[in-house]
CSV table of C-alpha atoms in Angstrom, one decimal:
chain,number,residue,atom,x,y,z
A,1351,UNK,CA,0.0,-0.1,0.1
A,1352,UNK,CA,1.1,3.5,-0.6
A,1353,UNK,CA,-1.0,5.1,2.3
A,1354,UNK,CA,0.6,8.3,3.5
A,1355,UNK,CA,3.8,7.6,1.4
A,1356,UNK,CA,5.9,7.4,4.6
A,1357,UNK,CA,7.7,4.2,3.9
A,1358,UNK,CA,7.6,4.5,0.2
A,1359,UNK,CA,9.2,7.9,0.2
A,1360,UNK,CA,12.0,6.3,2.2
A,1361,UNK,CA,12.6,3.8,-0.3
A,1362,UNK,CA,13.0,6.5,-2.9
A,1363,UNK,CA,16.0,7.9,-1.0
A,1364,UNK,CA,18.2,4.9,-2.0
A,1365,UNK,CA,19.4,6.3,-5.2
A,1366,UNK,CA,21.7,4.0,-7.4
A,1367,UNK,CA,20.8,1.1,-5.0
A,1368,UNK,CA,17.2,0.5,-5.9
A,1369,UNK,CA,16.5,0.6,-9.5
A,1370,UNK,CA,12.7,-0.2,-9.6
A,1371,UNK,CA,10.2,0.4,-6.8
A,1372,UNK,CA,6.9,-1.5,-7.4
A,1373,UNK,CA,4.0,-0.3,-5.4
A,1374,UNK,CA,0.7,-1.9,-5.0
A,1375,UNK,CA,-2.4,0.3,-4.0
A,1376,UNK,CA,-6.1,-0.5,-3.9
A,1377,UNK,CA,-7.6,2.7,-3.0
A,1378,UNK,CA,-8.5,4.7,-6.2
A,1379,UNK,CA,-7.9,8.1,-4.5
A,1380,UNK,CA,-4.5,7.2,-2.9
A,1381,UNK,CA,-3.5,5.4,-6.2
A,1382,UNK,CA,-4.0,8.6,-8.2
A,1383,UNK,CA,-1.7,10.4,-5.6
A,1384,UNK,CA,0.8,7.5,-6.1
A,1385,UNK,CA,0.6,8.0,-10.0
A,1386,UNK,CA,1.4,11.7,-9.7
A,1387,UNK,CA,4.3,10.9,-7.2
A,1388,UNK,CA,5.7,8.4,-9.7
A,1389,UNK,CA,5.6,10.8,-12.6
A,1390,UNK,CA,7.8,13.3,-10.7
A,1391,UNK,CA,10.1,10.7,-9.4
A,1392,UNK,CA,10.4,8.9,-12.9
A,1393,UNK,CA,11.3,12.3,-14.5
A,1394,UNK,CA,14.5,12.6,-12.4
A,1395,UNK,CA,17.9,11.5,-13.8
A,1396,UNK,CA,19.8,11.4,-10.7
A,1397,UNK,CA,19.7,7.7,-9.9
A,1398,UNK,CA,16.3,7.9,-8.2
A,1399,UNK,CA,14.4,4.6,-8.2
A,1400,UNK,CA,11.8,4.2,-11.0
A,1401,UNK,CA,8.5,4.0,-9.4
A,1402,UNK,CA,6.0,1.4,-11.0
A,1403,UNK,CA,2.5,1.7,-9.7
A,1404,UNK,CA,0.1,-1.3,-9.8
A,1405,UNK,CA,-3.6,-0.8,-9.0
A,1406,UNK,CA,-5.6,-3.4,-7.2
A,1407,UNK,CA,-5.5,-5.9,-4.3
A,1408,UNK,CA,-2.2,-7.6,-3.9
A,1409,UNK,CA,-3.8,-11.0,-4.3
A,1410,UNK,CA,-4.8,-10.1,-7.8
A,1411,UNK,CA,-1.7,-7.8,-8.7
A,1412,UNK,CA,0.9,-10.5,-7.8
A,1413,UNK,CA,-0.7,-12.8,-10.4
A,1414,UNK,CA,-0.3,-10.3,-13.0
A,1415,UNK,CA,3.3,-9.3,-11.9
A,1416,UNK,CA,4.3,-13.0,-12.1
A,1417,UNK,CA,2.8,-13.3,-15.8
A,1418,UNK,CA,4.8,-10.1,-16.9
A,1419,UNK,CA,8.0,-10.5,-15.1
A,1420,UNK,CA,8.3,-14.3,-14.0
A,1421,UNK,CA,9.4,-15.8,-10.9
A,1422,UNK,CA,12.5,-14.8,-8.8
A,1423,UNK,CA,12.3,-11.3,-10.0
A,1424,UNK,CA,12.5,-9.1,-6.9
A,1425,UNK,CA,15.4,-8.7,-4.5
A,1426,UNK,CA,13.3,-7.5,-1.7
A,1427,UNK,CA,9.8,-6.6,-0.5
A,1428,UNK,CA,8.3,-4.3,2.2
A,1429,UNK,CA,4.9,-5.3,3.3
A,1430,UNK,CA,3.2,-2.4,5.3
A,1431,UNK,CA,-0.6,-2.2,5.2
A,1432,UNK,CA,-3.6,-2.2,7.4
A,1433,UNK,CA,-5.7,-5.3,8.0
A,1434,UNK,CA,-9.2,-5.3,6.2
A,1435,UNK,CA,-10.9,-7.0,9.1
A,1436,UNK,CA,-10.3,-8.2,12.5
A,1437,UNK,CA,-10.1,-11.8,11.7
A,1438,UNK,CA,-6.9,-11.1,9.6
A,1439,UNK,CA,-5.3,-8.7,12.1
A,1440,UNK,CA,-2.5,-11.0,13.3
A,1441,UNK,CA,-2.0,-13.0,10.0
A,1442,UNK,CA,-2.5,-10.9,7.0
A,1443,UNK,CA,1.2,-10.2,6.4
A,1444,UNK,CA,2.0,-13.9,6.3
A,1445,UNK,CA,-0.5,-14.5,3.5
A,1446,UNK,CA,1.2,-12.0,1.4
A,1447,UNK,CA,4.6,-13.4,2.3
A,1448,UNK,CA,3.6,-16.9,1.2
A,1449,UNK,CA,2.2,-15.5,-2.0
A,1450,UNK,CA,5.3,-13.4,-2.8
A,1451,UNK,CA,7.8,-16.1,-1.9
A,1452,UNK,CA,7.9,-17.6,-5.6
A,1453,UNK,CA,8.6,-13.9,-6.9
A,1454,UNK,CA,11.6,-13.4,-4.6
A,1455,UNK,CA,15.3,-14.2,-5.7
A,1456,UNK,CA,17.2,-16.7,-3.7
A,1457,UNK,CA,18.9,-14.7,-0.9
A,1458,UNK,CA,16.2,-11.9,-1.2
A,1459,UNK,CA,14.6,-10.4,1.8
A,1460,UNK,CA,11.3,-9.5,2.8
A,1461,UNK,CA,10.4,-7.2,5.8
A,1462,UNK,CA,6.9,-6.2,7.1
A,1463,UNK,CA,5.2,-4.1,9.5
A,1464,UNK,CA,1.9,-4.9,11.4
A,1465,UNK,CA,1.8,-2.7,14.3
A,1466,UNK,CA,-1.9,-3.2,15.0
A,1467,UNK,CA,-1.0,-7.0,15.8
A,1468,UNK,CA,2.4,-6.4,17.2
A,1469,UNK,CA,1.0,-3.9,19.8
A,1470,UNK,CA,-1.7,-6.1,21.0
A,1471,UNK,CA,0.4,-9.3,21.3
A,1472,UNK,CA,3.3,-7.5,22.9
A,1473,UNK,CA,0.9,-6.3,25.6
A,1474,UNK,CA,-0.5,-9.8,26.0
A,1475,UNK,CA,3.0,-11.4,26.4
A,1476,UNK,CA,4.2,-8.7,28.8
A,1477,UNK,CA,6.3,-6.8,26.5
A,1478,UNK,CA,8.5,-9.7,25.4
A,1479,UNK,CA,9.0,-9.2,21.8
A,1480,UNK,CA,11.0,-12.4,21.2
A,1481,UNK,CA,8.1,-14.4,22.7
A,1482,UNK,CA,5.8,-12.6,20.3
A,1483,UNK,CA,8.0,-13.4,17.3
A,1484,UNK,CA,8.7,-17.1,18.4
A,1485,UNK,CA,4.9,-17.8,19.2
A,1486,UNK,CA,3.0,-15.8,16.5
A,1487,UNK,CA,5.4,-15.1,13.7
A,1488,UNK,CA,8.1,-17.9,13.2
A,1489,UNK,CA,5.7,-20.8,12.8
A,1490,UNK,CA,3.8,-18.9,10.1
A,1491,UNK,CA,6.9,-17.7,8.4
A,1492,UNK,CA,8.1,-21.4,8.2
A,1493,UNK,CA,4.8,-22.5,6.8
A,1494,UNK,CA,5.1,-19.8,4.1
A,1495,UNK,CA,8.5,-21.4,3.1
A,1496,UNK,CA,11.1,-19.5,5.0
A,1497,UNK,CA,13.1,-21.9,7.3
A,1498,UNK,CA,16.0,-19.8,8.3
A,1499,UNK,CA,14.3,-16.8,10.1
A,1500,UNK,CA,16.5,-14.6,12.2
A,1501,UNK,CA,15.2,-12.7,15.3
A,1502,UNK,CA,14.1,-9.4,14.2
A,1503,UNK,CA,16.1,-6.3,14.8
A,1504,UNK,CA,14.7,-4.4,17.7
A,1505,UNK,CA,15.2,-0.6,18.1
A,1506,UNK,CA,14.0,1.6,20.9
A,1507,UNK,CA,12.2,4.7,19.9
A,1508,UNK,CA,14.0,8.0,20.9
A,1509,UNK,CA,12.1,10.3,23.4
A,1510,UNK,CA,11.5,12.8,20.5
A,1511,UNK,CA,9.8,10.2,18.5
A,1512,UNK,CA,7.7,9.1,21.4
A,1513,UNK,CA,6.6,12.6,22.1
A,1514,UNK,CA,5.7,13.2,18.4
A,1515,UNK,CA,3.7,10.1,18.4
A,1516,UNK,CA,1.5,11.1,21.4
A,1517,UNK,CA,-1.4,8.8,21.9
A,1518,UNK,CA,-1.7,6.0,19.3
A,1519,UNK,CA,-4.8,3.7,19.5
A,1520,UNK,CA,-2.9,0.6,18.5
A,1521,UNK,CA,0.7,1.0,19.3
A,1522,UNK,CA,2.1,2.6,22.6
A,1523,UNK,CA,5.3,0.5,23.0
A,1524,UNK,CA,8.6,2.0,23.0
A,1525,UNK,CA,10.3,-0.8,21.1
A,1526,UNK,CA,9.7,-1.7,17.4
A,1527,UNK,CA,10.7,-4.7,15.3
A,1528,UNK,CA,12.2,-5.0,11.9
A,1529,UNK,CA,11.9,-8.7,10.8
A,1530,UNK,CA,14.4,-9.6,8.0
A,1531,UNK,CA,13.1,-12.8,6.4
A,1532,UNK,CA,15.7,-14.0,3.9
A,1533,UNK,CA,14.9,-16.7,1.2
A,1534,UNK,CA,16.9,-19.9,1.2
A,1535,UNK,CA,19.7,-19.0,3.8
A,1536,UNK,CA,20.7,-17.8,7.1
A,1537,UNK,CA,21.9,-14.2,7.1
A,1538,UNK,CA,24.4,-12.2,9.0
A,1539,UNK,CA,21.5,-10.4,10.9
A,1540,UNK,CA,20.6,-13.7,12.8
A,1541,UNK,CA,20.5,-11.9,16.1
A,1542,UNK,CA,20.4,-13.7,19.3
A,1543,UNK,CA,17.3,-13.8,21.4
A,1544,UNK,CA,18.8,-11.9,24.2
A,1545,UNK,CA,20.0,-8.9,22.2
A,1546,UNK,CA,18.9,-5.5,23.6
A,1547,UNK,CA,17.2,-3.0,21.3
A,1548,UNK,CA,19.3,-0.4,19.8
A,1549,UNK,CA,18.5,3.2,20.3
A,1550,UNK,CA,16.8,4.7,17.2
A,1551,UNK,CA,17.4,8.6,16.6
A,1552,UNK,CA,14.5,10.4,15.5
A,1553,UNK,CA,14.2,11.6,11.8
A,1554,UNK,CA,12.0,14.5,10.6
A,1555,UNK,CA,8.9,13.1,9.0
A,1556,UNK,CA,9.3,9.5,10.2
C-alpha cells in the first residue's frame, strides 16, 4: 500500500541502489496520488528509483506481476498495510509473504510491519517481543516457506519520536521490530534472542 507515502518515500532515498520500486495500492484516490508521485520521481535523472504503480489488491496484482516478469524477479519486498478486518489482524502479512515467495530471488529479503498486531500481542506477552516473534510469527513464516528466520532487529524509539507520536490507538510500546526474512539461507542478521534493542534517533517526517 502507498498510504501516507511514509515508507515509500524512504525507499526513494536509496538512489543508485534501488533501480525499480513497485508499489501496489487498492484505493483509487490514493492510487491517483501515487501516479502523480511516480511521474515526478520518474522524471528525475539522478539515480532515483523508478516507481512502478500497480492498482488493485495484492492477491490479484501479484498474479499479473508474475505473468509479466516471471518468478524470482524481486530482490526484496516491504509489506506495510492495514488489515481489512479483525479476523486478519494477526495473520494478513503472512498470507502476502507466502504468495510473494515465488517472486523473490534466492537470498532476497522480505520485511513487514503490522503494528496493529504487534502492539496487542506484545501487551499480551508482557512486552517480550522475542516471545511474540517465536509464538506468533516464526511458525507462520516457516509455513510460508522460510526456514532460516532470524530474530528481528529491535530498536528503541527516541524520546523525540515518542513525544511526536502522542497517543496511538494501537501501538504505545517504546520498542519496534524490523523482521528480516531471507529466502533460502541464514543471514548475518541472525540476532540472538537476548539482544537488547538499539536506540533509534528520530528523523523528521518519520
